[in-house]
Amino acid sequence: LPLTPDATTKDGGRLGNISGFATQAEIILNTPGAADLVGATPMDRPEWTAVDPETGSVYVTLTNNTDRDNEDGDSDTDTNVANPREDNEYGHIIRWNEGADPSQFTWEFFLFGSFASESALVNLSGLNEANEFGSPDGLAFDDRGLLWIQTDGGANDNTNDQMLAIIPSELNSTEDMLAVNADNQDQLKRFFVGPNGCEVTGLAFTPDHQSFFLNMQHPSNWPAAGTIDATDASGANRARSSTVVIMKDGGGEVGV
């Protein structure tokens, strides 16, 4: 759907005739509002996007949404084709490919977050205890085609926020099945788990892939309640917001 002043709104009018959308500059300043007016698909809190260097597919994380209301005001019942779970507390990842014409594309679900213990109606990707997660947020490919997925809070009661890895271009999936499913679980791997209450976010690599830099935001036990001490009662250092670097023992590429 083109977002221009001449675009047709859902009620058949002209977008540029609506106050606040008369010019392209105004539309750019309120892109979500313009998209709503022309009938774009509402999404469950899109966060990061990343492009697969092997295939050109574009990925976006939809971190979660437990506050979706339909036009009647009933919470958690308004789904759409791209957001099929009524109470999407775990979030999911969608990918798409551009068509020959710039206005065309195809899309599909790539991965649904969930606890392993949830029913098949929620755990649509068939996750297990080794890779269950919720609230996908940070998303980045390295130039080897590895996709790194970082999580941010939400329903992550079973595990702290984390980073997982998968190589989408090497998935052994079956046609007409979700890209990540119960048959290829061994290819989605938990790589890193952060401290209590933190968000794992931000990712950078050295060109040789031997050092990975991650941010640990707002761990819940820093600072301690009622004190400014950097240590707990036993004298151990408390976790704090920081950037950490991950390297392989003995050197070599991280993730292989």
mmCIF file of C-alpha atoms in Angstrom:
data_model
loop_
_atom_site.group_PDB
_atom_site.id
_atom_site.type_symbol
_atom_site.label_atom_id
_atom_site.label_comp_id
_atom_site.label_asym_id
_atom_site.label_seq_id
_atom_site.Cartn_x
_atom_site.Cartn_y
_atom_site.Cartn_z
ATOM 1 C CA LEU A 1 0.000 0.000 0.000
ATOM 2 C CA PRO A 2 1.595 3.322 -1.051
ATOM 3 C CA LEU A 3 1.824 5.929 1.702
ATOM 4 C CA THR A 4 1.422 9.098 -0.359
ATOM 5 C CA PRO A 5 -1.050 12.003 -0.220
ATOM 6 C CA ASP A 6 -2.896 10.425 -3.166
ATOM 7 C CA ALA A 7 -3.347 7.066 -1.430
ATOM 8 C CA THR A 8 -6.919 5.855 -0.954
ATOM 9 C CA THR A 9 -8.089 5.476 2.649
ATOM 10 C CA LYS A 10 -10.248 2.639 3.961
ATOM 11 C CA ASP A 11 -13.379 4.752 3.577
ATOM 12 C CA GLY A 12 -12.562 5.615 -0.039
ATOM 13 C CA GLY A 13 -11.207 9.100 0.552
ATOM 14 C CA ARG A 14 -7.852 10.659 -0.255
ATOM 15 C CA LEU A 15 -5.182 10.430 2.460
ATOM 16 C CA GLY A 16 -3.892 13.924 1.700
ATOM 17 C CA ASN A 17 -7.292 15.424 2.471
ATOM 18 C CA ILE A 18 -7.014 14.377 6.111
ATOM 19 C CA SER A 19 -5.481 16.845 8.545
ATOM 20 C CA GLY A 20 -1.901 15.923 9.369
ATOM 21 C CA PHE A 21 -1.344 13.950 6.157
ATOM 22 C CA ALA A 22 -1.509 16.632 3.462
ATOM 23 C CA THR A 23 2.137 16.317 2.426
ATOM 24 C CA GLN A 24 4.648 13.509 2.112
ATOM 25 C CA ALA A 25 6.633 15.065 4.958
ATOM 26 C CA GLU A 26 3.626 14.895 7.291
ATOM 27 C CA ILE A 27 3.010 11.280 6.311
ATOM 28 C CA ILE A 28 6.623 10.365 7.105
ATOM 29 C CA LEU A 29 6.274 12.014 10.522
ATOM 30 C CA ASN A 30 3.252 9.811 11.340
ATOM 31 C CA THR A 31 3.784 6.673 9.288
ATOM 32 C CA PRO A 32 1.818 4.332 11.637
ATOM 33 C CA GLY A 33 -1.165 6.683 11.589
ATOM 34 C CA ALA A 34 -1.085 6.901 7.797
ATOM 35 C CA ALA A 35 -0.820 3.131 7.515
ATOM 36 C CA ASP A 36 -3.864 2.666 9.750
ATOM 37 C CA LEU A 37 -5.892 5.021 7.579
ATOM 38 C CA VAL A 38 -5.150 3.133 4.340
ATOM 39 C CA GLY A 39 -5.744 -0.318 5.863
ATOM 40 C CA ALA A 40 -2.273 -1.725 6.531
ATOM 41 C CA THR A 41 -2.079 -4.860 8.703
ATOM 42 C CA PRO A 42 -1.515 -3.914 12.369
ATOM 43 C CA MET A 43 1.421 -5.823 13.864
ATOM 44 C CA ASP A 44 2.282 -6.986 17.381
ATOM 45 C CA ARG A 45 4.952 -4.443 18.378
ATOM 46 C CA PRO A 46 7.561 -4.752 15.599
ATOM 47 C CA GLU A 47 11.085 -4.233 16.918
ATOM 48 C CA TRP A 48 14.141 -5.127 14.794
ATOM 49 C CA THR A 49 14.550 -6.100 11.147
ATOM 50 C CA ALA A 50 17.410 -7.998 9.500
ATOM 51 C CA VAL A 51 18.245 -9.175 5.973
ATOM 52 C CA ASP A 52 19.640 -12.656 5.295
ATOM 53 C CA PRO A 53 22.882 -12.227 3.297
ATOM 54 C CA GLU A 54 22.396 -15.686 1.766
ATOM 55 C CA THR A 55 18.825 -15.346 0.494
ATOM 56 C CA GLY A 56 17.825 -11.674 0.704
ATOM 57 C CA SER A 57 14.824 -12.526 2.904
ATOM 58 C CA VAL A 58 13.815 -9.803 5.370
ATOM 59 C CA TYR A 59 12.991 -10.732 8.978
ATOM 60 C CA VAL A 60 11.133 -8.730 11.629
ATOM 61 C CA THR A 61 10.591 -9.470 15.311
ATOM 62 C CA LEU A 62 7.096 -8.910 16.724
ATOM 63 C CA THR A 63 7.998 -8.874 20.386
ATOM 64 C CA ASN A 64 4.555 -9.494 22.000
ATOM 65 C CA ASN A 65 1.068 -8.050 22.431
ATOM 66 C CA THR A 66 -1.290 -8.779 25.300
ATOM 67 C CA ASP A 67 -3.260 -5.543 24.876
ATOM 68 C CA ARG A 68 -4.858 -6.085 21.485
ATOM 69 C CA ASP A 69 -8.444 -4.845 21.334
ATOM 70 C CA ASN A 70 -10.944 -5.335 18.546
ATOM 71 C CA GLU A 71 -13.348 -2.682 17.347
ATOM 72 C CA ASP A 72 -15.848 -3.761 20.015
ATOM 73 C CA GLY A 73 -13.322 -3.195 22.799
ATOM 74 C CA ASP A 74 -12.950 -6.885 23.689
ATOM 75 C CA SER A 75 -9.331 -7.495 24.659
ATOM 76 C CA ASP A 76 -7.236 -10.369 23.322
ATOM 77 C CA THR A 77 -9.747 -11.451 20.669
ATOM 78 C CA ASP A 78 -8.775 -9.387 17.630
ATOM 79 C CA THR A 79 -6.426 -11.474 15.494
ATOM 80 C CA ASN A 80 -5.384 -11.067 11.889
ATOM 81 C CA VAL A 81 -3.569 -13.102 9.263
ATOM 82 C CA ALA A 82 -0.118 -12.010 10.461
ATOM 83 C CA ASN A 83 -0.919 -12.221 14.191
ATOM 84 C CA PRO A 84 -2.890 -15.448 14.707
ATOM 85 C CA ARG A 85 -2.652 -15.906 18.481
ATOM 86 C CA GLU A 86 -5.282 -14.092 20.529
ATOM 87 C CA ASP A 87 -3.033 -13.363 23.499
ATOM 88 C CA ASN A 88 0.413 -13.077 21.939
ATOM 89 C CA GLU A 89 2.450 -12.870 25.137
ATOM 90 C CA TYR A 90 5.453 -14.645 23.600
ATOM 91 C CA GLY A 91 5.825 -12.850 20.251
ATOM 92 C CA HIS A 92 6.950 -14.214 16.873
ATOM 93 C CA ILE A 93 9.135 -13.580 13.827
ATOM 94 C CA ILE A 94 7.892 -13.054 10.270
ATOM 95 C CA ARG A 95 9.943 -12.999 7.069
ATOM 96 C CA TRP A 96 9.175 -11.773 3.572
ATOM 97 C CA ASN A 97 10.689 -11.652 0.091
ATOM 98 C CA GLU A 98 10.312 -8.814 -2.363
ATOM 99 C CA GLY A 99 8.647 -9.495 -5.703
ATOM 100 C CA ALA A 100 9.639 -8.400 -9.185
ATOM 101 C CA ASP A 101 7.504 -5.288 -8.738
ATOM 102 C CA PRO A 102 8.427 -3.015 -5.777
ATOM 103 C CA SER A 103 4.827 -3.124 -4.530
ATOM 104 C CA GLN A 104 4.736 -6.944 -4.353
ATOM 105 C CA PHE A 105 6.070 -9.380 -1.793
ATOM 106 C CA THR A 106 5.422 -12.806 -0.298
ATOM 107 C CA TRP A 107 5.637 -13.528 3.425
ATOM 108 C CA GLU A 108 5.483 -16.368 5.931
ATOM 109 C CA PHE A 109 5.862 -17.091 9.628
ATOM 110 C CA PHE A 110 9.395 -18.026 10.615
ATOM 111 C CA LEU A 111 9.278 -18.667 14.363
ATOM 112 C CA PHE A 112 6.805 -18.429 17.261
ATOM 113 C CA GLY A 113 8.007 -17.825 20.812
ATOM 114 C CA SER A 114 6.544 -20.004 23.561
ATOM 115 C CA PHE A 115 7.271 -22.056 26.639
ATOM 116 C CA ALA A 116 7.760 -25.729 25.823
ATOM 117 C CA SER A 117 4.919 -26.596 28.214
ATOM 118 C CA GLU A 118 2.289 -24.607 26.290
ATOM 119 C CA SER A 119 -0.300 -26.357 24.148
ATOM 120 C CA ALA A 120 0.225 -26.889 20.427
ATOM 121 C CA LEU A 121 -2.203 -24.005 19.802
ATOM 122 C CA VAL A 122 0.318 -21.655 21.452
ATOM 123 C CA ASN A 123 3.640 -23.421 20.905
ATOM 124 C CA LEU A 124 3.211 -23.369 17.134
ATOM 125 C CA SER A 125 6.939 -23.888 16.468
ATOM 126 C CA GLY A 126 7.158 -26.925 18.760
ATOM 127 C CA LEU A 127 9.871 -25.428 20.981
ATOM 128 C CA ASN A 128 11.440 -27.541 23.713
ATOM 129 C CA GLU A 129 13.187 -26.763 26.994
ATOM 130 C CA ALA A 130 16.511 -26.296 25.189
ATOM 131 C CA ASN A 131 15.292 -23.394 23.066
ATOM 132 C CA GLU A 132 12.029 -22.038 24.534
ATOM 133 C CA PHE A 133 11.918 -18.230 24.591
ATOM 134 C CA GLY A 134 9.602 -15.238 24.669
ATOM 135 C CA SER A 135 9.575 -11.655 23.429
ATOM 136 C CA PRO A 136 12.004 -11.693 20.473
ATOM 137 C CA ASP A 137 13.541 -8.250 20.102
ATOM 138 C CA GLY A 138 17.105 -7.759 18.837
ATOM 139 C CA LEU A 139 17.751 -9.431 15.489
ATOM 140 C CA ALA A 140 20.924 -9.537 13.399
ATOM 141 C CA PHE A 141 22.613 -11.666 10.752
ATOM 142 C CA ASP A 142 26.353 -12.044 10.578
ATOM 143 C CA ASP A 143 27.901 -12.375 7.118
ATOM 144 C CA ARG A 144 28.024 -16.176 7.459
ATOM 145 C CA GLY A 145 24.215 -16.340 7.408
ATOM 146 C CA LEU A 146 23.755 -16.997 11.151
ATOM 147 C CA LEU A 147 20.674 -15.273 12.556
ATOM 148 C CA TRP A 148 21.042 -14.094 16.153
ATOM 149 C CA ILE A 149 17.807 -13.544 18.123
ATOM 150 C CA GLN A 150 17.782 -11.579 21.394
ATOM 151 C CA THR A 151 14.882 -11.469 23.862
ATOM 152 C CA ASP A 152 13.386 -8.773 26.075
ATOM 153 C CA GLY A 153 11.364 -9.752 29.117
ATOM 154 C CA GLY A 154 7.666 -10.298 28.621
ATOM 155 C CA ALA A 155 6.651 -13.792 29.714
ATOM 156 C CA ASN A 156 10.157 -15.172 30.247
ATOM 157 C CA ASP A 157 9.498 -16.820 33.613
ATOM 158 C CA ASN A 158 11.086 -20.125 32.610
ATOM 159 C CA THR A 159 14.410 -18.614 31.534
ATOM 160 C CA ASN A 160 16.190 -15.278 31.763
ATOM 161 C CA ASP A 161 16.474 -13.168 28.641
ATOM 162 C CA GLN A 162 18.809 -14.764 26.181
ATOM 163 C CA MET A 163 20.275 -14.949 22.686
ATOM 164 C CA LEU A 164 19.574 -17.819 20.291
ATOM 165 C CA ALA A 165 21.142 -18.716 16.948
ATOM 166 C CA ILE A 166 19.898 -20.400 13.784
ATOM 167 C CA ILE A 167 20.923 -20.559 10.105
ATOM 168 C CA PRO A 168 17.669 -20.052 8.156
ATOM 169 C CA SER A 169 19.178 -20.899 4.768
ATOM 170 C CA GLU A 170 20.128 -24.377 6.023
ATOM 171 C CA LEU A 171 16.809 -25.349 7.634
ATOM 172 C CA ASN A 172 15.631 -28.863 6.860
ATOM 173 C CA SER A 173 11.984 -27.907 6.673
ATOM 174 C CA THR A 174 9.139 -29.510 4.771
ATOM 175 C CA GLU A 175 7.040 -27.629 2.233
ATOM 176 C CA ASP A 176 3.810 -26.210 3.681
ATOM 177 C CA MET A 177 5.192 -26.387 7.234
ATOM 178 C CA LEU A 178 6.222 -23.520 9.489
ATOM 179 C CA ALA A 179 9.887 -22.710 8.839
ATOM 180 C CA VAL A 180 10.884 -23.662 12.401
ATOM 181 C CA ASN A 181 8.815 -26.634 13.537
ATOM 182 C CA ALA A 182 8.902 -29.769 15.682
ATOM 183 C CA ASP A 183 10.968 -31.607 13.060
ATOM 184 C CA ASN A 184 13.960 -29.245 12.966
ATOM 185 C CA GLN A 185 14.351 -28.200 16.606
ATOM 186 C CA ASP A 186 18.026 -29.105 16.684
ATOM 187 C CA GLN A 187 18.768 -26.121 14.434
ATOM 188 C CA LEU A 188 17.489 -23.445 16.849
ATOM 189 C CA LYS A 189 20.020 -23.225 19.678
ATOM 190 C CA ARG A 190 20.201 -21.209 22.880
ATOM 191 C CA PHE A 191 23.604 -19.500 22.849
ATOM 192 C CA PHE A 192 23.663 -17.099 25.804
ATOM 193 C CA VAL A 193 21.570 -16.351 28.919
ATOM 194 C CA GLY A 194 21.733 -13.005 30.721
ATOM 195 C CA PRO A 195 21.439 -12.147 34.439
ATOM 196 C CA ASN A 196 18.130 -11.844 36.277
ATOM 197 C CA GLY A 197 15.732 -9.271 34.886
ATOM 198 C CA CYS A 198 17.970 -7.967 32.135
ATOM 199 C CA GLU A 199 17.228 -7.331 28.472
ATOM 200 C CA VAL A 200 19.804 -8.771 26.078
ATOM 201 C CA THR A 201 20.124 -6.235 23.287
ATOM 202 C CA GLY A 202 22.549 -4.753 20.811
ATOM 203 C CA LEU A 203 24.950 -6.964 18.923
ATOM 204 C CA ALA A 204 28.204 -6.303 17.092
ATOM 205 C CA PHE A 205 30.850 -8.627 15.665
ATOM 206 C CA THR A 206 34.504 -8.246 14.818
ATOM 207 C CA PRO A 207 35.221 -8.981 11.134
ATOM 208 C CA ASP A 208 36.887 -12.294 12.003
ATOM 209 C CA HIS A 209 33.820 -13.381 14.069
ATOM 210 C CA GLN A 210 36.067 -14.088 17.044
ATOM 211 C CA SER A 211 34.534 -11.453 19.364
ATOM 212 C CA PHE A 212 30.834 -10.756 19.921
ATOM 213 C CA PHE A 213 29.684 -7.681 21.856
ATOM 214 C CA LEU A 214 26.312 -7.733 23.694
ATOM 215 C CA ASN A 215 24.509 -5.276 25.958
ATOM 216 C CA MET A 216 22.917 -6.285 29.261
ATOM 217 C CA GLN A 217 20.281 -3.673 30.102
ATOM 218 C CA HIS A 218 18.773 -3.038 33.552
ATOM 219 C CA PRO A 219 19.366 -6.336 35.423
ATOM 220 C CA SER A 220 16.780 -6.443 38.202
ATOM 221 C CA ASN A 221 19.245 -6.778 41.094
ATOM 222 C CA TRP A 222 21.158 -3.566 40.294
ATOM 223 C CA PRO A 223 21.155 -1.455 42.318
ATOM 224 C CA ALA A 224 20.050 -3.315 45.413
ATOM 225 C CA ALA A 225 16.868 -1.984 46.981
ATOM 226 C CA GLY A 226 17.615 0.669 49.592
ATOM 227 C CA THR A 227 21.372 0.666 49.048
ATOM 228 C CA ILE A 228 23.944 1.932 46.604
ATOM 229 C CA ASP A 229 26.389 -0.864 47.351
ATOM 230 C CA ALA A 230 27.793 -2.742 44.375
ATOM 231 C CA THR A 231 27.941 -6.001 46.336
ATOM 232 C CA ASP A 232 25.417 -8.221 48.049
ATOM 233 C CA ALA A 233 25.488 -9.399 51.670
ATOM 234 C CA SER A 234 28.074 -12.051 50.865
ATOM 235 C CA GLY A 235 30.366 -9.532 49.193
ATOM 236 C CA ALA A 236 29.773 -10.869 45.685
ATOM 237 C CA ASN A 237 29.533 -8.329 42.876
ATOM 238 C CA ARG A 238 26.031 -7.500 41.759
ATOM 239 C CA ALA A 239 25.069 -7.578 38.097
ATOM 240 C CA ARG A 240 24.875 -4.167 36.464
ATOM 241 C CA SER A 241 24.050 -2.755 33.047
ATOM 242 C CA SER A 242 27.059 -3.400 30.871
ATOM 243 C CA THR A 243 28.508 -4.401 27.540
ATOM 244 C CA VAL A 244 30.124 -7.830 27.519
ATOM 245 C CA VAL A 245 32.350 -9.505 24.970
ATOM 246 C CA ILE A 246 32.113 -13.223 24.192
ATOM 247 C CA MET A 247 35.115 -15.130 22.831
ATOM 248 C CA LYS A 248 35.794 -18.811 22.310
ATOM 249 C CA ASP A 249 38.297 -20.523 24.610
ATOM 250 C CA GLY A 250 41.495 -20.898 22.619
ATOM 251 C CA GLY A 251 40.327 -18.504 19.904
ATOM 252 C CA GLY A 252 38.418 -19.155 16.710
ATOM 253 C CA GLU A 253 35.059 -18.102 15.294
ATOM 254 C CA VAL A 254 32.141 -17.778 17.696
ATOM 255 C CA GLY A 255 29.117 -19.823 16.687
ATOM 256 C CA VAL A 256 30.848 -22.650 14.813
#
